[in-house]
Amino acid sequence: MTNADEEIIHSVSIGSGEMKRQPSWSDINSLIGRIETLEQEREDEHIRLVNASEGVTAADDIDDFKDNHVTSTDTPTLLRRRTSSRRGILARLMKRRQDDFDEEIEEVEHKFDDFEFPDSTFTFLITEPILSSPFVMGCATYAMCLTCLVLALKNELDNGTDDNPYGIAEVTRNVRATQFLGIIVGVLMDDEIPTGLELIGKGLEQNKDGDKQYSMGRIFFSSLLRISIGMMFLTCLFFVVIQESNVLDIFFDVLALEFVENIDDVIYVLCRRGFFSRRLKIAANQDNVIQCSSSHGARRI
């Protein structure tokens, strides 16, 4: 192998390393120009070696290279070779970039197709057998959350009078603005309603050919319980906030209601750590995923 050949290989290897970093068109054009220059140098070196070893005349040299399709005087042949070389490099570049793009699309589609159940005792109502200890724990947690929210709502409604049935506090503009802000923050912090609606949507998209199927009836049942907790939370939030006359008390009340709403998440974490029983620990540490039907054609760009 000559020095020119080694230089070509070294240049192409450097170029391939740059291709992995998605080179610009100026880098590609400079690489093609470098390859053409090295090819011409290799042809000249080959001619010199042939002349030195065989002692051919200039006319014989031209005839030999015409037979081998490498003559420097055959301009159309050189142009075709250079054009085909340029097109080949560009085609390989475009194919590599398209393959990388397809891999990224597949990764994103896989991420959105497989839906993992949230870490909540409401998940037990879908994944565990009816009347099992995890299923009973999910029902008990729902009853606890609902009872706390109902008691909080009843307490706020009892503060009303005949003239002011909802107990709306007479406050300054600053406190009134804080009340509106507290309601907005509470709505943004609520995740039971969005999660319940998302579960229903993912259940409807469930892949019928997947490894594990989940009952749509139980998905609806668990999601409706979630949504009811979220609606009760928002109702309590509204009455608690409009009856407060202190800025800090408004935010404290929002945080307290949010904690009550998230009791199911806290109990799920305790189950995962094994605080209640081995059976609940096993159920909480399982990977439960809904395999949804992918729509590659709809997502393809």
Short mmCIF file of C-alpha atoms in Angstrom, two decimals:
data_model
loop_
_atom_site.label_atom_id
_atom_site.label_comp_id
_atom_site.label_asym_id
_atom_site.label_seq_id
_atom_site.Cartn_x
_atom_site.Cartn_y
_atom_site.Cartn_z
CA MET A 1 0.00 0.00 0.00
CA THR A 2 1.48 3.39 -1.00
CA ASN A 3 1.67 6.51 1.10
CA ALA A 4 -1.09 8.06 -0.99
CA ASP A 5 -3.39 5.09 -0.24
CA GLU A 6 -2.68 5.36 3.47
CA GLU A 7 -3.41 9.07 3.37
CA ILE A 8 -6.75 8.42 1.62
CA ILE A 9 -7.76 5.85 4.23
CA HIS A 10 -6.70 8.19 7.04
CA SER A 11 -8.70 11.05 5.50
CA VAL A 12 -11.81 8.89 5.01
CA SER A 13 -11.60 7.57 8.59
CA ILE A 14 -11.44 11.12 9.90
CA GLY A 15 -14.37 12.04 7.70
CA SER A 16 -16.44 9.11 9.00
CA GLY A 17 -15.75 10.26 12.57
CA GLU A 18 -17.03 13.69 11.64
CA MET A 19 -20.11 12.19 9.99
CA LYS A 20 -21.13 10.70 13.32
CA ARG A 21 -21.17 14.24 14.64
CA GLN A 22 -23.51 15.27 11.79
CA PRO A 23 -21.05 17.45 9.71
CA SER A 24 -22.10 20.54 7.84
CA TRP A 25 -22.26 20.75 4.04
CA SER A 26 -19.00 22.75 3.99
CA ASP A 27 -17.23 19.87 5.79
CA ILE A 28 -18.65 17.41 3.26
CA ASN A 29 -17.53 19.49 0.28
CA SER A 30 -14.00 19.90 1.70
CA LEU A 31 -13.83 16.15 2.34
CA ILE A 32 -14.88 15.37 -1.25
CA GLY A 33 -12.32 17.80 -2.60
CA ARG A 34 -9.61 16.20 -0.48
CA ILE A 35 -10.55 12.73 -1.74
CA GLU A 36 -10.40 13.89 -5.36
CA THR A 37 -6.97 15.44 -4.80
CA LEU A 38 -5.62 12.28 -3.22
CA GLU A 39 -7.07 10.15 -6.03
CA GLN A 40 -5.28 12.29 -8.60
CA GLU A 41 -2.03 12.00 -6.65
CA ARG A 42 -2.46 8.24 -6.49
CA GLU A 43 -2.95 8.05 -10.27
CA ASP A 44 0.19 10.13 -10.87
CA GLU A 45 2.16 7.93 -8.49
CA HIS A 46 0.89 4.82 -10.24
CA ILE A 47 1.97 6.18 -13.63
CA ARG A 48 5.43 6.98 -12.31
CA LEU A 49 5.85 3.50 -10.84
CA VAL A 50 4.73 1.81 -14.07
CA ASN A 51 7.13 3.91 -16.13
CA ALA A 52 10.02 3.14 -13.78
CA SER A 53 9.42 -0.61 -13.53
CA GLU A 54 8.50 -1.49 -17.11
CA GLY A 55 10.18 1.30 -19.03
CA VAL A 56 7.15 1.98 -21.18
CA THR A 57 7.02 4.87 -23.57
CA ALA A 58 4.61 7.71 -23.27
CA ALA A 59 2.42 6.27 -26.00
CA ASP A 60 2.39 2.78 -24.44
CA ASP A 61 1.70 4.31 -21.04
CA ILE A 62 -1.37 6.06 -22.41
CA ASP A 63 -2.62 2.86 -24.06
CA ASP A 64 -2.16 0.82 -20.89
CA PHE A 65 -4.09 3.28 -18.79
CA LYS A 66 -6.83 3.50 -21.38
CA ASP A 67 -7.27 -0.25 -21.06
CA ASN A 68 -7.44 0.07 -17.26
CA HIS A 69 -9.81 3.07 -17.35
CA VAL A 70 -7.48 5.28 -15.34
CA THR A 71 -5.95 7.48 -18.05
CA SER A 72 -5.54 11.11 -17.13
CA THR A 73 -6.31 12.23 -20.70
CA ASP A 74 -9.77 10.64 -20.72
CA THR A 75 -11.61 13.67 -19.28
CA PRO A 76 -15.19 12.31 -19.55
CA THR A 77 -14.16 9.15 -17.68
CA LEU A 78 -12.59 11.16 -14.86
CA LEU A 79 -15.63 13.39 -14.61
CA ARG A 80 -17.93 10.38 -14.41
CA ARG A 81 -15.77 8.80 -11.73
CA ARG A 82 -15.68 11.98 -9.68
CA THR A 83 -19.41 12.54 -10.05
CA SER A 84 -20.21 8.97 -9.02
CA SER A 85 -17.82 9.26 -6.05
CA ARG A 86 -19.50 12.48 -4.92
CA ARG A 87 -22.97 10.97 -5.27
CA GLY A 88 -21.91 7.83 -3.39
CA ILE A 89 -20.60 9.79 -0.43
CA LEU A 90 -23.69 11.98 -0.28
CA ALA A 91 -25.96 8.95 -0.51
CA ARG A 92 -24.15 7.25 2.37
CA LEU A 93 -24.34 10.41 4.44
CA MET A 94 -28.06 10.85 3.85
CA LYS A 95 -28.74 7.19 4.63
CA ARG A 96 -26.80 7.36 7.88
CA ARG A 97 -28.58 10.51 8.99
CA GLN A 98 -31.95 9.00 8.06
CA ASP A 99 -31.15 5.85 10.06
CA ASP A 100 -30.23 7.96 13.11
CA PHE A 101 -33.45 9.93 12.72
CA ASP A 102 -35.52 6.75 12.45
CA GLU A 103 -33.92 5.39 15.62
CA GLU A 104 -34.82 8.58 17.51
CA ILE A 105 -38.41 8.38 16.26
CA GLU A 106 -38.68 4.73 17.32
CA GLU A 107 -37.37 5.59 20.79
CA VAL A 108 -39.91 8.41 21.21
CA GLU A 109 -42.77 6.22 19.97
CA HIS A 110 -41.79 3.41 22.33
CA LYS A 111 -41.66 5.86 25.21
CA PHE A 112 -45.18 7.12 24.56
CA ASP A 113 -46.68 3.77 23.58
CA ASP A 114 -45.82 2.01 26.85
CA PHE A 115 -47.71 3.63 29.74
CA GLU A 116 -46.57 2.76 33.25
CA PHE A 117 -49.18 2.84 36.00
CA PRO A 118 -48.67 5.62 38.56
CA ASP A 119 -47.35 4.86 42.04
CA SER A 120 -50.69 4.93 43.83
CA THR A 121 -52.90 2.54 45.73
CA PHE A 122 -55.50 3.14 43.01
CA THR A 123 -53.26 1.00 40.81
CA PHE A 124 -54.03 -1.99 43.06
CA LEU A 125 -57.66 -1.74 41.97
CA ILE A 126 -56.55 -2.54 38.40
CA THR A 127 -53.62 -4.91 38.72
CA GLU A 128 -54.50 -7.04 41.77
CA PRO A 129 -57.21 -9.68 42.19
CA ILE A 130 -60.49 -8.60 43.75
CA LEU A 131 -60.68 -9.14 47.53
CA SER A 132 -56.90 -9.54 47.76
CA SER A 133 -55.07 -7.54 50.43
CA PRO A 134 -53.70 -4.96 47.91
CA PHE A 135 -57.18 -4.48 46.42
CA VAL A 136 -58.66 -3.97 49.90
CA MET A 137 -55.86 -1.53 50.72
CA GLY A 138 -56.74 0.50 47.63
CA CYS A 139 -60.41 0.68 48.65
CA ALA A 140 -59.50 1.60 52.24
CA THR A 141 -57.20 4.38 51.07
CA TYR A 142 -59.93 5.81 48.85
CA ALA A 143 -62.38 5.77 51.76
CA MET A 144 -59.84 7.54 53.98
CA CYS A 145 -59.19 10.31 51.43
CA LEU A 146 -62.87 10.82 50.74
CA THR A 147 -63.76 10.95 54.45
CA CYS A 148 -61.13 13.59 55.18
CA LEU A 149 -62.27 15.78 52.30
CA VAL A 150 -65.95 15.41 53.20
CA LEU A 151 -65.25 16.41 56.81
CA ALA A 152 -63.28 19.45 55.64
CA LEU A 153 -66.09 20.50 53.30
CA LYS A 154 -68.75 20.06 55.99
CA ASN A 155 -66.74 22.20 58.38
CA GLU A 156 -66.52 25.02 55.85
CA LEU A 157 -70.21 24.89 54.99
CA ASP A 158 -71.10 25.11 58.68
CA ASN A 159 -69.40 28.51 58.84
CA GLY A 160 -72.14 30.06 56.70
CA THR A 161 -74.95 32.25 58.00
CA ASP A 162 -78.34 33.27 56.68
CA ASP A 163 -76.94 36.47 55.21
CA ASN A 164 -73.73 34.79 54.02
CA PRO A 165 -74.47 31.08 53.36
CA TYR A 166 -70.99 30.30 52.02
CA GLY A 167 -69.11 32.28 54.66
CA ILE A 168 -67.26 34.47 52.15
CA ALA A 169 -64.81 36.60 54.11
CA GLU A 170 -64.73 40.40 53.81
CA VAL A 171 -61.09 41.04 52.99
CA THR A 172 -58.79 43.59 51.44
CA ARG A 173 -57.77 43.60 47.80
CA ASN A 174 -54.42 41.98 48.57
CA VAL A 175 -56.07 39.06 50.35
CA ARG A 176 -58.69 38.75 47.60
CA ALA A 177 -55.93 38.54 44.99
CA THR A 178 -54.23 35.90 47.14
CA GLN A 179 -57.47 33.92 47.22
CA PHE A 180 -57.62 33.83 43.44
CA LEU A 181 -53.95 32.90 43.30
CA GLY A 182 -54.46 30.12 45.85
CA ILE A 183 -57.27 28.61 43.79
CA ILE A 184 -55.10 28.68 40.65
CA VAL A 185 -52.20 27.05 42.48
CA GLY A 186 -54.49 24.37 43.90
CA VAL A 187 -55.91 23.55 40.48
CA LEU A 188 -52.40 23.21 39.05
CA MET A 189 -51.34 20.95 41.94
CA ASP A 190 -54.23 18.56 41.47
CA ASP A 191 -53.17 15.47 39.53
CA GLU A 192 -55.97 13.00 40.23
CA ILE A 193 -58.32 14.24 37.52
CA PRO A 194 -55.66 14.39 34.75
CA THR A 195 -54.30 10.99 35.76
CA GLY A 196 -57.75 9.42 35.77
CA LEU A 197 -58.56 10.75 32.31
CA GLU A 198 -55.18 9.64 30.99
CA LEU A 199 -55.71 6.12 32.36
CA ILE A 200 -59.02 5.87 30.55
CA GLY A 201 -57.43 7.03 27.30
CA LYS A 202 -54.52 4.59 27.59
CA GLY A 203 -56.92 1.78 28.44
CA LEU A 204 -58.86 2.42 25.25
CA GLU A 205 -55.58 2.36 23.26
CA GLN A 206 -54.49 -0.90 24.90
CA ASN A 207 -52.81 -3.29 22.48
CA LYS A 208 -54.95 -6.42 22.16
CA ASP A 209 -51.88 -8.45 21.19
CA GLY A 210 -49.83 -7.33 24.20
CA ASP A 211 -48.27 -9.61 26.77
CA LYS A 212 -50.70 -8.61 29.52
CA GLN A 213 -54.25 -7.34 29.24
CA TYR A 214 -56.02 -5.20 31.85
CA SER A 215 -59.76 -5.13 32.30
CA MET A 216 -61.34 -1.95 30.94
CA GLY A 217 -64.04 -2.18 33.60
CA ARG A 218 -61.47 -2.06 36.38
CA ILE A 219 -59.59 0.76 34.63
CA PHE A 220 -62.82 2.78 34.49
CA PHE A 221 -63.59 1.94 38.12
CA SER A 222 -60.17 3.06 39.39
CA SER A 223 -60.17 6.18 37.20
CA LEU A 224 -63.63 7.27 38.36
CA LEU A 225 -62.55 6.95 41.99
CA ARG A 226 -59.52 9.10 41.20
CA ILE A 227 -61.62 11.72 39.47
CA SER A 228 -64.09 11.84 42.37
CA ILE A 229 -61.24 12.52 44.80
CA GLY A 230 -59.94 15.28 42.53
CA MET A 231 -63.37 16.93 42.25
CA MET A 232 -63.89 16.78 46.01
CA PHE A 233 -60.45 18.31 46.51
CA LEU A 234 -61.26 21.24 44.21
CA THR A 235 -64.63 21.80 45.91
CA CYS A 236 -63.03 21.91 49.36
CA LEU A 237 -60.29 24.13 48.03
CA PHE A 238 -62.78 26.70 46.78
CA PHE A 239 -64.75 26.97 50.05
CA VAL A 240 -61.65 26.94 52.25
CA VAL A 241 -59.93 29.70 50.31
CA ILE A 242 -62.89 32.08 50.05
CA GLN A 243 -63.41 31.92 53.82
CA GLU A 244 -59.81 32.74 54.77
CA SER A 245 -58.85 36.31 55.62
CA ASN A 246 -55.08 35.83 56.01
CA VAL A 247 -52.54 35.43 53.22
CA LEU A 248 -50.41 32.75 54.87
CA ASP A 249 -53.47 30.79 56.03
CA ILE A 250 -54.63 30.55 52.42
CA PHE A 251 -51.42 28.84 51.30
CA PHE A 252 -51.33 26.63 54.38
CA ASP A 253 -54.86 25.44 53.64
CA VAL A 254 -53.95 24.66 50.03
CA LEU A 255 -50.97 22.59 51.16
CA ALA A 256 -53.04 20.77 53.78
CA LEU A 257 -55.69 19.77 51.24
CA GLU A 258 -53.01 18.67 48.80
CA PHE A 259 -51.55 16.38 51.46
CA VAL A 260 -54.96 14.83 52.09
CA GLU A 261 -55.43 14.24 48.37
CA ASN A 262 -52.04 12.49 48.14
CA ILE A 263 -52.62 10.02 50.97
CA ASP A 264 -52.83 7.23 48.39
CA ASP A 265 -49.31 8.02 47.16
CA VAL A 266 -47.92 8.05 50.72
CA ILE A 267 -49.48 4.69 51.56
CA TYR A 268 -48.20 3.22 48.30
CA VAL A 269 -44.63 4.22 49.22
CA LEU A 270 -45.06 2.59 52.62
CA CYS A 271 -46.33 -0.56 50.93
CA ARG A 272 -43.31 -0.59 48.63
CA ARG A 273 -40.99 -0.44 51.63
CA GLY A 274 -42.77 -3.33 53.31
CA PHE A 275 -44.34 -1.48 56.26
CA PHE A 276 -47.64 -3.38 56.08
CA SER A 277 -47.10 -6.88 54.73
CA ARG A 278 -44.97 -8.92 52.36
CA ARG A 279 -47.90 -9.34 49.98
CA LEU A 280 -48.35 -5.57 49.68
CA LYS A 281 -44.62 -5.09 49.20
CA ILE A 282 -44.58 -7.53 46.29
CA ALA A 283 -47.62 -5.87 44.69
CA ALA A 284 -46.15 -2.37 45.03
CA ASN A 285 -42.79 -3.35 43.50
CA GLN A 286 -44.20 -4.92 40.35
CA ASP A 287 -43.75 -3.23 36.97
CA ASN A 288 -47.24 -2.73 35.57
CA VAL A 289 -47.26 -1.29 32.05
CA ILE A 290 -50.06 -0.82 29.52
CA GLN A 291 -48.83 -1.67 26.03
CA CYS A 292 -50.72 0.67 23.76
CA SER A 293 -51.27 0.22 20.04
CA SER A 294 -48.64 2.26 18.19
CA SER A 295 -49.62 4.44 15.28
CA HIS A 296 -46.31 4.77 13.43
CA GLY A 297 -47.88 6.17 10.30
CA ALA A 298 -49.61 8.95 12.16
CA ARG A 299 -46.46 9.97 14.02
CA ARG A 300 -44.04 9.63 11.11
CA ILE A 301 -42.73 12.96 9.90
#
